[in-house]
Coordinates of C-alpha atoms in Angstrom, one line a residue:
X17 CA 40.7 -22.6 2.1
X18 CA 43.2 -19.7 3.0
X19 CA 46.1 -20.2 0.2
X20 CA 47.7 -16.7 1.1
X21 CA 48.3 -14.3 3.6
X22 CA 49.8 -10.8 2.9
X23 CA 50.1 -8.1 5.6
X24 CA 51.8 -4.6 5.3
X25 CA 52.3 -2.1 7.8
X26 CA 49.9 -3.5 10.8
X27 CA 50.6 -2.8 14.2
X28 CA 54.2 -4.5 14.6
X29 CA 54.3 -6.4 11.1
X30 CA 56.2 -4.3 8.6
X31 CA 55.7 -7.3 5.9
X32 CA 54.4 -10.9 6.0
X33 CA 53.8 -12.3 2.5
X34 CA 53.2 -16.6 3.4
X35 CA 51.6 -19.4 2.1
X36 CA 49.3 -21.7 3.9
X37 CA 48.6 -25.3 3.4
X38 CA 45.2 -27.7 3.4
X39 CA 44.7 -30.3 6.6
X40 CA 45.9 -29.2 9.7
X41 CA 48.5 -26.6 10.5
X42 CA 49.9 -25.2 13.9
X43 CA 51.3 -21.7 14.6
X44 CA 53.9 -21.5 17.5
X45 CA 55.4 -18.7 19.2
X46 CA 56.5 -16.7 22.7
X47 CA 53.6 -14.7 24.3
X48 CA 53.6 -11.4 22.6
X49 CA 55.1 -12.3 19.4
X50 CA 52.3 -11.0 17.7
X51 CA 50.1 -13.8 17.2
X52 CA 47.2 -12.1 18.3
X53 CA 48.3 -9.3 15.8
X54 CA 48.2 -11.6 12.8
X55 CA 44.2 -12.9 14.5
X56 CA 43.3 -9.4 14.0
X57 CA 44.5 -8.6 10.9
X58 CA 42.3 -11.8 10.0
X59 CA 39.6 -10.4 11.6
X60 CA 39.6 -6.9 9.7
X61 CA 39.3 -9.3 6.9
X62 CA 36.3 -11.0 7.5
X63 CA 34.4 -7.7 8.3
X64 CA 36.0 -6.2 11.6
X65 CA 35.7 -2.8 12.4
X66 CA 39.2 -0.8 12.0
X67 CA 41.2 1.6 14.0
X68 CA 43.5 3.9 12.4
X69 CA 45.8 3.3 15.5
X70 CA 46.5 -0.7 14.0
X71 CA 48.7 0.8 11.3
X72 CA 52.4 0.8 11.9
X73 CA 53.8 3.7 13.3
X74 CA 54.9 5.9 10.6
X75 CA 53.4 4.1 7.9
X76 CA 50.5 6.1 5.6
X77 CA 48.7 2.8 4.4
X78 CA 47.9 -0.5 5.3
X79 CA 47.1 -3.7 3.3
X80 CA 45.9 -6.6 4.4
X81 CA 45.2 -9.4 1.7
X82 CA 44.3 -13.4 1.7
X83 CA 43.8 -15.7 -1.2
X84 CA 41.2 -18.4 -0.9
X85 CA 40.6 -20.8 -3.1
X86 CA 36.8 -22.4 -3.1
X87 CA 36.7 -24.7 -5.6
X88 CA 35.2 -27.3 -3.2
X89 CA 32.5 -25.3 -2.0
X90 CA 29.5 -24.1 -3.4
X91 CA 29.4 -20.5 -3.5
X92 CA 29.0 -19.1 -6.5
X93 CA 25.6 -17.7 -5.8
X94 CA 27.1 -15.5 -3.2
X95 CA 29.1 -13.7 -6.3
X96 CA 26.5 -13.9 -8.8
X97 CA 23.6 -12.6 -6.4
X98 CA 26.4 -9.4 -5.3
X99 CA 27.4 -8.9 -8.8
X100 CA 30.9 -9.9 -8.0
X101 CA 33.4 -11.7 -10.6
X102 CA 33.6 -15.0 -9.4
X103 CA 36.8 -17.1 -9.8
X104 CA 36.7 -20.3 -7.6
X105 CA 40.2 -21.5 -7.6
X106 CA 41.3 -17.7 -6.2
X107 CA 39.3 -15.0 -4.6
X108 CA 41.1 -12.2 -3.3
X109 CA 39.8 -10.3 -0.3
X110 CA 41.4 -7.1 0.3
X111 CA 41.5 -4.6 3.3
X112 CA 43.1 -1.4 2.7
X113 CA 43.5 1.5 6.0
X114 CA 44.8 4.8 6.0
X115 CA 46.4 6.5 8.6
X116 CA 43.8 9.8 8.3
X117 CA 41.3 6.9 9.6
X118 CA 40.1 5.9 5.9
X119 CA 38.8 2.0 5.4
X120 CA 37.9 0.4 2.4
X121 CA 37.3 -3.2 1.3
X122 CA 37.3 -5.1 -1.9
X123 CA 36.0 -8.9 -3.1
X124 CA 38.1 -9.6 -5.9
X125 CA 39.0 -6.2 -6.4
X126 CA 35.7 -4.9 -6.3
X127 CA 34.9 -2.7 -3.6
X128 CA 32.4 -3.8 -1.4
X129 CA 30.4 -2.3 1.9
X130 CA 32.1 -3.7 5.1
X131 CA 28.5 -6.0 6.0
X132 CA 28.9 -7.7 3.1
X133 CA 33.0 -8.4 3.4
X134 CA 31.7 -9.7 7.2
X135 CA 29.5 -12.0 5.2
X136 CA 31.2 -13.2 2.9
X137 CA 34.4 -14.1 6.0
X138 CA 31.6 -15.6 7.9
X139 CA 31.6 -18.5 5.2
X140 CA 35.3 -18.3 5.0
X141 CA 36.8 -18.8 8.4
X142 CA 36.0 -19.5 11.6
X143 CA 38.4 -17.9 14.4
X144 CA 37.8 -20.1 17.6
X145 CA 39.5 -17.5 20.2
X146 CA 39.4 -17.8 24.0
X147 CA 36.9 -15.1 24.4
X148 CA 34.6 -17.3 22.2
X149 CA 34.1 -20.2 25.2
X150 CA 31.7 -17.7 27.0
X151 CA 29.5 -18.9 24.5
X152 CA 28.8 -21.3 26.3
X153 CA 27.0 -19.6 28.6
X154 CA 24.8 -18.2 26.1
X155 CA 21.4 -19.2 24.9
X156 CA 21.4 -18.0 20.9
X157 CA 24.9 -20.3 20.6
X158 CA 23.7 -23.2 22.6
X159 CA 20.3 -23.2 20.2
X160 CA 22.4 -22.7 17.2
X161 CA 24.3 -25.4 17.6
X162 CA 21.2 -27.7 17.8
X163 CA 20.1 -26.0 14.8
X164 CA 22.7 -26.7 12.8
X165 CA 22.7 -30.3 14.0
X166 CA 18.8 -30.7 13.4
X167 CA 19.5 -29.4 9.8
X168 CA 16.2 -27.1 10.2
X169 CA 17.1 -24.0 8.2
X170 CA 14.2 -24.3 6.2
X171 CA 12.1 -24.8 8.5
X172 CA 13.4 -22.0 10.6
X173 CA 12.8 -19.5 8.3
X174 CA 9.3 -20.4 7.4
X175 CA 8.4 -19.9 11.1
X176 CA 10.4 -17.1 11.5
X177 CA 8.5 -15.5 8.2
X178 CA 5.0 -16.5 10.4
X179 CA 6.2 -15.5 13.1
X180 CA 7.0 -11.6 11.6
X181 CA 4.0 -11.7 10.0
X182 CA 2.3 -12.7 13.1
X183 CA 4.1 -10.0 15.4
X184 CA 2.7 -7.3 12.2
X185 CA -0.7 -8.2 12.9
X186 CA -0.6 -8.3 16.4
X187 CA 1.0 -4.9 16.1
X188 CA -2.2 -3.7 13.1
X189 CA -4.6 -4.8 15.9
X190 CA -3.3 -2.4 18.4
X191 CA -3.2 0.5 16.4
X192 CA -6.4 -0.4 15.3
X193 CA -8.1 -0.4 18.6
X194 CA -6.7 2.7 19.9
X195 CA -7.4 4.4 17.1
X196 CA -10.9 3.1 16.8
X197 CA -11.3 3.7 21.0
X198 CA -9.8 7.3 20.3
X199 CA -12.1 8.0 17.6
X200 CA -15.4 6.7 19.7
X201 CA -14.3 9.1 21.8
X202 CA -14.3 11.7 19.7
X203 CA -17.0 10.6 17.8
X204 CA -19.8 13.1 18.3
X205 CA -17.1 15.9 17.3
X206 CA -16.2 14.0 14.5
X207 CA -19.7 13.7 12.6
X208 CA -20.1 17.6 13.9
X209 CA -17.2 18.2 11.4
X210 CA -17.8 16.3 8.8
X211 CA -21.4 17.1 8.7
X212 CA -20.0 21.2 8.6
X213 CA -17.9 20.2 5.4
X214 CA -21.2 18.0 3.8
X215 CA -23.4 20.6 4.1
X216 CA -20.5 23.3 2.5
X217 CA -21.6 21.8 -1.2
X218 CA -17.6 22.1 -1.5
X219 CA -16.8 21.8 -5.4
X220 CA -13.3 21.4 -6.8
X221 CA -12.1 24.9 -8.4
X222 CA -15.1 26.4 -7.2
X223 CA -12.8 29.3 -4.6
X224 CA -10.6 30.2 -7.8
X225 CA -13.9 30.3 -9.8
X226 CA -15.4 32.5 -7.1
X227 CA -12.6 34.7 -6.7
X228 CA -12.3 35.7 -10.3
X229 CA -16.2 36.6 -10.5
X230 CA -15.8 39.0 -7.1
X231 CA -12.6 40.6 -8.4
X232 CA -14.2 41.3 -11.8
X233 CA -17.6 42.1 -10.5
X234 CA -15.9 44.6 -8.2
X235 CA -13.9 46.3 -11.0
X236 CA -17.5 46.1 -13.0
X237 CA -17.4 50.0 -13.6
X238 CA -13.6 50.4 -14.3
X239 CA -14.1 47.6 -16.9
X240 CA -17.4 48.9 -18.5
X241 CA -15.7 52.3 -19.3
X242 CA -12.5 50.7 -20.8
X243 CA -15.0 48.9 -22.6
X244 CA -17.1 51.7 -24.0
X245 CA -14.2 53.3 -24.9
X246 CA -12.9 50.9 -26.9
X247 CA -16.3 50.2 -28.5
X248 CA -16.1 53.7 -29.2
X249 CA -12.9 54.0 -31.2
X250 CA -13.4 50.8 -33.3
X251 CA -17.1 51.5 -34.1
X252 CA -18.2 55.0 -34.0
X253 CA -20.4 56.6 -36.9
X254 CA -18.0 58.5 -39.0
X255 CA -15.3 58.3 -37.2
X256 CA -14.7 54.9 -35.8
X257 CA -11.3 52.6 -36.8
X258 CA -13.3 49.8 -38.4
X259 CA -15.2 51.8 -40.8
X260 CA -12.7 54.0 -41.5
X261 CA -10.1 51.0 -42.2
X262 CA -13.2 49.4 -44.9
X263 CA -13.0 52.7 -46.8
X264 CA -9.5 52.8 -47.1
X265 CA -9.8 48.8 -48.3
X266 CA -12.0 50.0 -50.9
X267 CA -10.0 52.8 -52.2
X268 CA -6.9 50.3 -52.4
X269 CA -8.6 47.9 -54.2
X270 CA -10.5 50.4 -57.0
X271 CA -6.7 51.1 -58.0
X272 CA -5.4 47.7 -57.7
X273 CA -6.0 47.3 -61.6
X274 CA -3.8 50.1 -62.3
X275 CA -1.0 49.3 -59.4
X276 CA -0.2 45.5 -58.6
X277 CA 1.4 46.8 -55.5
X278 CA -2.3 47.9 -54.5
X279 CA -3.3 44.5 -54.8
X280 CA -1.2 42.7 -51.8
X281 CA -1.6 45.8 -49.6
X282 CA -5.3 45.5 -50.0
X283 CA -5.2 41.8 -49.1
X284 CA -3.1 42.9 -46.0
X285 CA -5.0 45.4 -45.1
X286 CA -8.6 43.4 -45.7
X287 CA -7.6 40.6 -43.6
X288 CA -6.7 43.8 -40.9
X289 CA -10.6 45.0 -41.2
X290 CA -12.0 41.0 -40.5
X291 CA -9.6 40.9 -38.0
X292 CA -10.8 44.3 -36.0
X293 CA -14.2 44.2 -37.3
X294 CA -14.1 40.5 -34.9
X295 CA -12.5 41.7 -32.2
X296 CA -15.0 45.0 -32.1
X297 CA -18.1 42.8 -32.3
X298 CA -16.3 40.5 -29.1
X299 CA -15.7 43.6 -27.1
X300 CA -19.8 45.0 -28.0
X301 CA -20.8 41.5 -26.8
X302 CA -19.1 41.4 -23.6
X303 CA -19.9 45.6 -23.0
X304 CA -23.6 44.0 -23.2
X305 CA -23.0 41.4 -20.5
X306 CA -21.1 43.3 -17.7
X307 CA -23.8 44.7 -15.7
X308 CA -23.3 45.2 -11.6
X309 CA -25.7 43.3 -9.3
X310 CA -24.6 44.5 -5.7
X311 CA -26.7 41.2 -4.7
X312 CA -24.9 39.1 -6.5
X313 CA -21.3 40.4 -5.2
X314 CA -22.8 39.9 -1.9
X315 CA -23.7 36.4 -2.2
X316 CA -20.1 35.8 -4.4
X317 CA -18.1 37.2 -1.7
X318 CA -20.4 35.9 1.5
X319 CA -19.3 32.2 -0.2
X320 CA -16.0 33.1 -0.1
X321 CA -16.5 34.5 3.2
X322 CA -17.7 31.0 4.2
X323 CA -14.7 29.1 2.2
X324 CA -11.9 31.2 4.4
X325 CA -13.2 30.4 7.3
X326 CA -13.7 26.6 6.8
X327 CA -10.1 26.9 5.4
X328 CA -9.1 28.8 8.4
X329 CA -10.5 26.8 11.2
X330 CA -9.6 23.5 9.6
X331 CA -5.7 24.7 9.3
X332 CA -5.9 24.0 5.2
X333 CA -5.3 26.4 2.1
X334 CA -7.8 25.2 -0.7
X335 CA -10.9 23.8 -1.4
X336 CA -9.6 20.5 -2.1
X337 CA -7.8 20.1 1.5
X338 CA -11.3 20.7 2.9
X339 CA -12.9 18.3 0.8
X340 CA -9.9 15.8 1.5
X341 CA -10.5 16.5 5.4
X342 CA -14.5 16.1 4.4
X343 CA -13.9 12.2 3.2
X344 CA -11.1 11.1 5.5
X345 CA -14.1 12.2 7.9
X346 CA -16.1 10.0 6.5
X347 CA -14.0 7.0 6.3
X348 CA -13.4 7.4 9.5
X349 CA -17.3 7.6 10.9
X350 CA -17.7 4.9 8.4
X351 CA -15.1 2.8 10.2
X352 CA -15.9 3.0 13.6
X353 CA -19.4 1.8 12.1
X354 CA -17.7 -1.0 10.9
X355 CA -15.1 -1.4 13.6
X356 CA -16.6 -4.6 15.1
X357 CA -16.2 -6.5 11.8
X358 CA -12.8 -4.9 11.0
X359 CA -11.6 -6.2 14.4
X360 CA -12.8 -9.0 13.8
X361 CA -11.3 -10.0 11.0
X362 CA -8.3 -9.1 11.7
X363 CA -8.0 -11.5 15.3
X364 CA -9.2 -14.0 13.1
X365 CA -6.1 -13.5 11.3
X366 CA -4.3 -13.1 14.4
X367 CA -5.6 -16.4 15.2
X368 CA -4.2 -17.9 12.0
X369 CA -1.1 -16.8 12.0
X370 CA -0.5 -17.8 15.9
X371 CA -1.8 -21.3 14.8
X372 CA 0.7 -21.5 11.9
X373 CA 3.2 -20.5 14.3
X374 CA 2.6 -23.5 16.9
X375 CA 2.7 -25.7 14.4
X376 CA 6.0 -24.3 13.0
X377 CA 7.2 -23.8 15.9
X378 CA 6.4 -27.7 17.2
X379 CA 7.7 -29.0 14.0
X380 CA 11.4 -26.7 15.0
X381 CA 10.9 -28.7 18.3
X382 CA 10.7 -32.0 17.0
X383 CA 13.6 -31.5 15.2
X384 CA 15.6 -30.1 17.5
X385 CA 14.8 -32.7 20.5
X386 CA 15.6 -35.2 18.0
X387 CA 18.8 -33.4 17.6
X388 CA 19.7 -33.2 21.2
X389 CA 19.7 -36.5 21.8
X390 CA 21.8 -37.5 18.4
X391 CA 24.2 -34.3 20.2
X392 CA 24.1 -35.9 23.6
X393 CA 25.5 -39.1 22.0
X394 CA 28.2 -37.9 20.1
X395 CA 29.8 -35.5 22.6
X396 CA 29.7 -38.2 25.3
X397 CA 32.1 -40.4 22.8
X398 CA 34.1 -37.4 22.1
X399 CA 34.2 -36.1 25.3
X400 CA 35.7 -39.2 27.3
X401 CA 38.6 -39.8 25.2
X402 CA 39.7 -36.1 26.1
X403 CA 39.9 -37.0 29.8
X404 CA 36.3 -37.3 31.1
X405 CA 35.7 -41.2 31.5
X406 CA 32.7 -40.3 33.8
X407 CA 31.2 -37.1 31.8
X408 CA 28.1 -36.7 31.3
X409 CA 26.4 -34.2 28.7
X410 CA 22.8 -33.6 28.1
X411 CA 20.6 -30.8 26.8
X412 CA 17.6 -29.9 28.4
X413 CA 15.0 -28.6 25.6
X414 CA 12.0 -26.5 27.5
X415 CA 9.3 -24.7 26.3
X416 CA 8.6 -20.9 26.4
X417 CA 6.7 -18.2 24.6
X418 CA 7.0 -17.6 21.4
X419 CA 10.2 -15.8 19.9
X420 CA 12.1 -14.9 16.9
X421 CA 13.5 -18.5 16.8
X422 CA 10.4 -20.7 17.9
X423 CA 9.1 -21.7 21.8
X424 CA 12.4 -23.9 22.5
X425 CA 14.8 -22.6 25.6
X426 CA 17.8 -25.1 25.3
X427 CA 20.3 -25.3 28.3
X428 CA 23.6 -27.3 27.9
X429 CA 24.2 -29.3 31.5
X430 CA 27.3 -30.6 32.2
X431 CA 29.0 -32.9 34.7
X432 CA 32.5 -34.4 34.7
X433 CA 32.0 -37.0 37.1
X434 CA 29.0 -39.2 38.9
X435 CA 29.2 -37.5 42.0
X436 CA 28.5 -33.7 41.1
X437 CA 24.5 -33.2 39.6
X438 CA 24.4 -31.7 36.0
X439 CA 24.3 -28.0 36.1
X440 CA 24.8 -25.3 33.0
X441 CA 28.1 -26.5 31.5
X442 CA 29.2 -22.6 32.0
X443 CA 28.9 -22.9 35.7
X444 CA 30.6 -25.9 36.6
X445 CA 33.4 -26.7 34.1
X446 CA 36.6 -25.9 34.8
X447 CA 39.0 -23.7 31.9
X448 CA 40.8 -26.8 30.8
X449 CA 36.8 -28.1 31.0
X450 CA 35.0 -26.4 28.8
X451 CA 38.4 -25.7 26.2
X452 CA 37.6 -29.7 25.6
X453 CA 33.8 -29.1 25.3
X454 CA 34.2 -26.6 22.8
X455 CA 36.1 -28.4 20.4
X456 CA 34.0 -31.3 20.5
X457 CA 31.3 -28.9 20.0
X458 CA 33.6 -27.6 16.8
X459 CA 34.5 -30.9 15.3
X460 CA 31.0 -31.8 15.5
X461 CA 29.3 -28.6 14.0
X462 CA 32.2 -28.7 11.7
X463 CA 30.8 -31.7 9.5
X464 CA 27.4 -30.2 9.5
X465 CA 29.0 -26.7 8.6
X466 CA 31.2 -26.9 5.4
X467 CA 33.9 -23.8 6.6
X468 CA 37.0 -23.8 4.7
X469 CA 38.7 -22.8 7.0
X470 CA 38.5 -22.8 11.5
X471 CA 41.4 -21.4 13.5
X472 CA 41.9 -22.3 16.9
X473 CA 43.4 -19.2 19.3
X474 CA 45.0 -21.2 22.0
X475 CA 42.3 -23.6 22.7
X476 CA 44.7 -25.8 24.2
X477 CA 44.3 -23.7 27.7
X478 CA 44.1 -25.8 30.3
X479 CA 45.3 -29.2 29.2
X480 CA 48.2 -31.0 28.7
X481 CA 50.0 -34.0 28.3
X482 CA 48.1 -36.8 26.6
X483 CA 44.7 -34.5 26.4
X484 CA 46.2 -32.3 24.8
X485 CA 47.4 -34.6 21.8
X486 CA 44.2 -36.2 21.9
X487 CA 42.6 -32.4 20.9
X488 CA 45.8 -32.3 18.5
X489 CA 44.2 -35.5 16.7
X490 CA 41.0 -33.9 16.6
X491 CA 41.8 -30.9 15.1
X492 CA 44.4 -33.4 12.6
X493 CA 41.1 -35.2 12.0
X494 CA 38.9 -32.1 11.5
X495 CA 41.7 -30.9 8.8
X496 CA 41.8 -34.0 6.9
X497 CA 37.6 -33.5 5.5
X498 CA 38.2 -30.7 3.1
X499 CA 39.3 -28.4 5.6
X500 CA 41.7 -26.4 6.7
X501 CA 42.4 -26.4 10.5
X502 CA 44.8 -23.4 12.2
X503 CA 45.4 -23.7 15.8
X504 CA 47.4 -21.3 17.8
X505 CA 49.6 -23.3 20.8
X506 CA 52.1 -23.1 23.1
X507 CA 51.5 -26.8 23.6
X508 CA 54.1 -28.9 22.3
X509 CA 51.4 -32.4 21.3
X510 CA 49.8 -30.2 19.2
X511 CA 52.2 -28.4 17.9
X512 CA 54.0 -31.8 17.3
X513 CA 50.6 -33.2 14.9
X514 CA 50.7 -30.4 12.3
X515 CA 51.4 -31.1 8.7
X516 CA 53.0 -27.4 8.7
X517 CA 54.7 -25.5 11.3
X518 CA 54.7 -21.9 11.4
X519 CA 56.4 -20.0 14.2
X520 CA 55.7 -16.6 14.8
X521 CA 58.7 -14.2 16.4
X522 CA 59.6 -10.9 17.6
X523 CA 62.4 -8.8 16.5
X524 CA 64.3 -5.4 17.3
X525 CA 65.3 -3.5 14.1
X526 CA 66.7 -0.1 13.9
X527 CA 62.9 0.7 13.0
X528 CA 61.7 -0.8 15.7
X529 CA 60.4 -3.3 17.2
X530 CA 58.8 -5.9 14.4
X531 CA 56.9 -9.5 14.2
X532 CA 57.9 -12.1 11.8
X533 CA 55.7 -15.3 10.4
X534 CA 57.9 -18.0 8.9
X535 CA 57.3 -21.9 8.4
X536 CA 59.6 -23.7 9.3
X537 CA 61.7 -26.9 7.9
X538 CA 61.8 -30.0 9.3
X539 CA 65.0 -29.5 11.7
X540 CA 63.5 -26.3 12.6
X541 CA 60.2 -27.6 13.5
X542 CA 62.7 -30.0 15.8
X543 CA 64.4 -27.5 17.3
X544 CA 60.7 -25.3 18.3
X545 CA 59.2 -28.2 19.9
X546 CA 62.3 -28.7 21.8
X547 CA 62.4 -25.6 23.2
X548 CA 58.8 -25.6 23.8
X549 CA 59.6 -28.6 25.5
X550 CA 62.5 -27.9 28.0
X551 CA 62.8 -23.9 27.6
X552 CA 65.2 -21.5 25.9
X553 CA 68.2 -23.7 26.8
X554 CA 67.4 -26.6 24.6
X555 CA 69.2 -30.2 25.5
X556 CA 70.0 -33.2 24.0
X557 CA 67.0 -35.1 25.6
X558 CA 64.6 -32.3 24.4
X559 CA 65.6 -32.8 20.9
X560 CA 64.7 -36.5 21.2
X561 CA 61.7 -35.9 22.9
X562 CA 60.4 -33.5 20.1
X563 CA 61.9 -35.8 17.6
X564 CA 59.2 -38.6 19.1
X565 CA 56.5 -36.4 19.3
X566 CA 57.2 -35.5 15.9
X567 CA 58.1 -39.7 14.9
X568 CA 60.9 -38.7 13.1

């Protein structure tokens, strides 16, 4: 239920800080008050998109902030599952613009994305505006309405999963079968490639392998002399670094008796003359392995030869791209060998999921023709008390192919008397008409539907006199079931039936031009439905009236 409003700088409202009540409440006011200003500061509450050109003129920021309190209604898995602080009794939704076109919005001072403030005012409040009566003419609403009669959420999501699941496979088939036709067509080419690649022997590592052997078989000579002359210099009778290193070992240690100091540079030095004497048997070992075979270049760099150019005509850089190309090649020859079984299976799945879906989707129908005639019913008793002793509502349930919401095409048909055929309720009723239809429709759906709160925007067009109190004790009896029930009039019946009276006005300031939301007292409420009564001159006999209307 909406416990507090609070509005700063929107269009024409500088401030509007008010309270609201439970049950049923009216809002009053001239045309172009600002009403429809206070609706859409609602609606940027419950998810709206904003327009930096709503903020009063002059002003930087706008705030627009209700209090709801939820304690009746079960929706504290909303918070937890969003990770927002939950607090039944008061949760604050805030919307905050800025004049450079900024937009935030906050659940209990958390800020939120705008889809899920819109999801979270979808469970709030309903705003019944005029616009909202071309629903009627629409399909999804019509269906939706059933649905929420039949009670067959459950059951709509199971076929709706099917039926995804379903449209995926059917989607997996396709692709299959054009890629298997496009690859039969190509299949000759195919197994030309991939038998190219086979017959390459391709090895992982084997190019960098190859490429190191040609560069150093190619340098063979440079790398033989640097070799030999290192050979030279470490080993050579007489002369060379590791002999000549041992004999200077040997004259350290003969003295190392006499000079301690001799001892640790002998050590030093000995591990020196392991050390070289390694690394000169290492280099004689590998001067005895280079040896240039201009064969064996040949065939080193004719393999690499052969590597480029796979590389090259395949569009690829390494080895392992080529042998990756070599086995999706193979997969897919080995696929278009197995296509008929692959296809197979997968209609067969097809087949399965489209039988799951008739069954879900006859199930949805049951339901909801059960819940047609149980709608029929109860909007002829509602209907005839609003005016239409010879209406007659009924809801023709076809089938057609399978959708996102089943195989049902529901059509509302409407006639309000014997003598005119039933025909889509959109095409035939009259304003007043289908204003009457769809609260009946709203009182209905409203039982099924636990909203906190539903505000009527002037459903009242249309009607009048004793019709129009008779949708006044609707609405009165729509507010009493844990609900809160707004409607927007310039009727005085209705105005006359709510437990609170707000009156909505226009004022010029020095600032401007401003709207004002007050509720009124008792003698004011007298005094509005007077003058909604007889005019701006209010009389004596207007004053009684509204003082009957409102049994005082």
């Amino acid at each position: 239920m909406l416990k507090h409003l609070y509005i700063k700088n929107f269009a024409l409202i500088d401030l509007l800080d008010i309270s609201l009540h439970p049950g049923f409440s009216v809002i009053t006011g001239e045309t172009g008050a600002g009403k429809s200003i206070i609706l859409g500061a609602i609606g940027l509450l419950l998810g709206q998109r904003a327009d930096a050109k709503t903020l009063k003129q002059g002003a930087d920021k706008c705030v627009i902030e209700a209090h709801f309190d939820l304690s009746r209604y079960s929706m504290a898995d909303f918070f937890s599952d969003n990770d927002i602080e939950y607090d039944a009794e008061d949760c604050i939704i805030r919307r905050e613009l800025t004049a450079a076109g900024k937009s935030r919005a906050f659940i209990n001072d958390t800020p939120v994305q705008l889809s899920m403030l819109k999801e979270l005012g979808e469970k709030l409040v309903d705003v019944h505006s005029q616009h909202q009566n071309l629903l009627l003419n629409k399909q999804d609403f019509q269906l939706s309405v059933v649905d929420i009669i039949a009670a067959d959420e459950k059951e709509l999501a199971d076929y709706q999963q099917t039926y995804a699941d379903y449209q995926a496979a059917e989607r997996e088939l396709q692709a299959m079968e054009d890629d298997i036709e496009r690859n039969r067509q190509n299949i000759d080419f195919l197994q030309f490639q991939y038998d190219e690649l086979h017959q390459a022997n391709l090895t992982e590592g084997e190019q960098a392998e190859l490429e190191q052997k040609s560069d150093t078989m190619t340098h063979s000579e440079d790398i033989k002399t640097a070799l030999y002359t290192a050979d030279h210099a470490l080993q050579a009778d007489g002369t060379g670094i590791v002999e000549e290193l041992r004999t200077a070992v040997g004259a350290l240690r003969s003295i190392g008796h006499v000079l301690p100091d001799a001892t640790e540079l002998t050590q030093r030095m000995d591990s020196c003359y392991i050390e070289l004497k390694d690394i000169a048997q290492e280099i004689s070992s590998q001067l005895e392995r280079i040896d240039f075979d201009p064969a064996e270049l040949d065939a080193v760099n004719n393999r690499l030869d052969r590597l480029y150019d796979l590389e090259k005509k395949h569009h690829v850089e390494s080895v392992e791209e080529l042998i990756a190309l070599r086995d999706n090649l193979k997969t897919k020859l080995s696929n278009i060998e197995e296509s008929d079984e692959a296809l197979a299976a997968i209609r067969q799945r097809l087949t399965q999921l489209r039988n799951t879906c008739q069954k879900q989707a006859d199930t949805l129908s049951r339901q909801r023709t059960k819940a047609a005639k149980q709608i029929e019913k109860e909007m002829q008793q509602r209907l005839v008390p609003l005016g239409m002793p010879n209406v007659r509502f009924q809801i023709a349930v076809s089938q057609e192919s399978f959708g996102r919401n089943g195989q049902d095409k529901i059509a509302f048909l409407f006639s309000a008397n014997t003598s005119t055929p039933l025909q889509p309720v959109a095409q035939v009723a009259s304003g007043g008409e289908i204003a009457r239809v769809m609260l009946a429709l709203k009182a209905m759906i409203s039982g099924a539907v636990k909203l906190p709160t539903i505000i009527f925007d002037e459903i009242d067009t249309g009607v009048s006199g004793k019709i129009a109190e008779k949708m006044a004790e609707i609405m009165q009896e729509m507010g009493q079931h844990e609900r809160q029930v707004i409607s927007i009039t310039h009727l005085p019946q209705i105005a006359a039936l709510g437990a609170a009276h707000y009156r909505v006005s226009k004022e010029e300031t020095p600032q401007g031009t401003i709207s004002r939301m007050v509720e009124l007292s008792q003698e004011e409420r007298i005094h509005e439905i007077a003058q909604m009564l007889s005019g701006s001159d209010v009389s004596e006999a207007a004053i009684q009236n509204a003082k009957q209307l409102l049994k005082i």
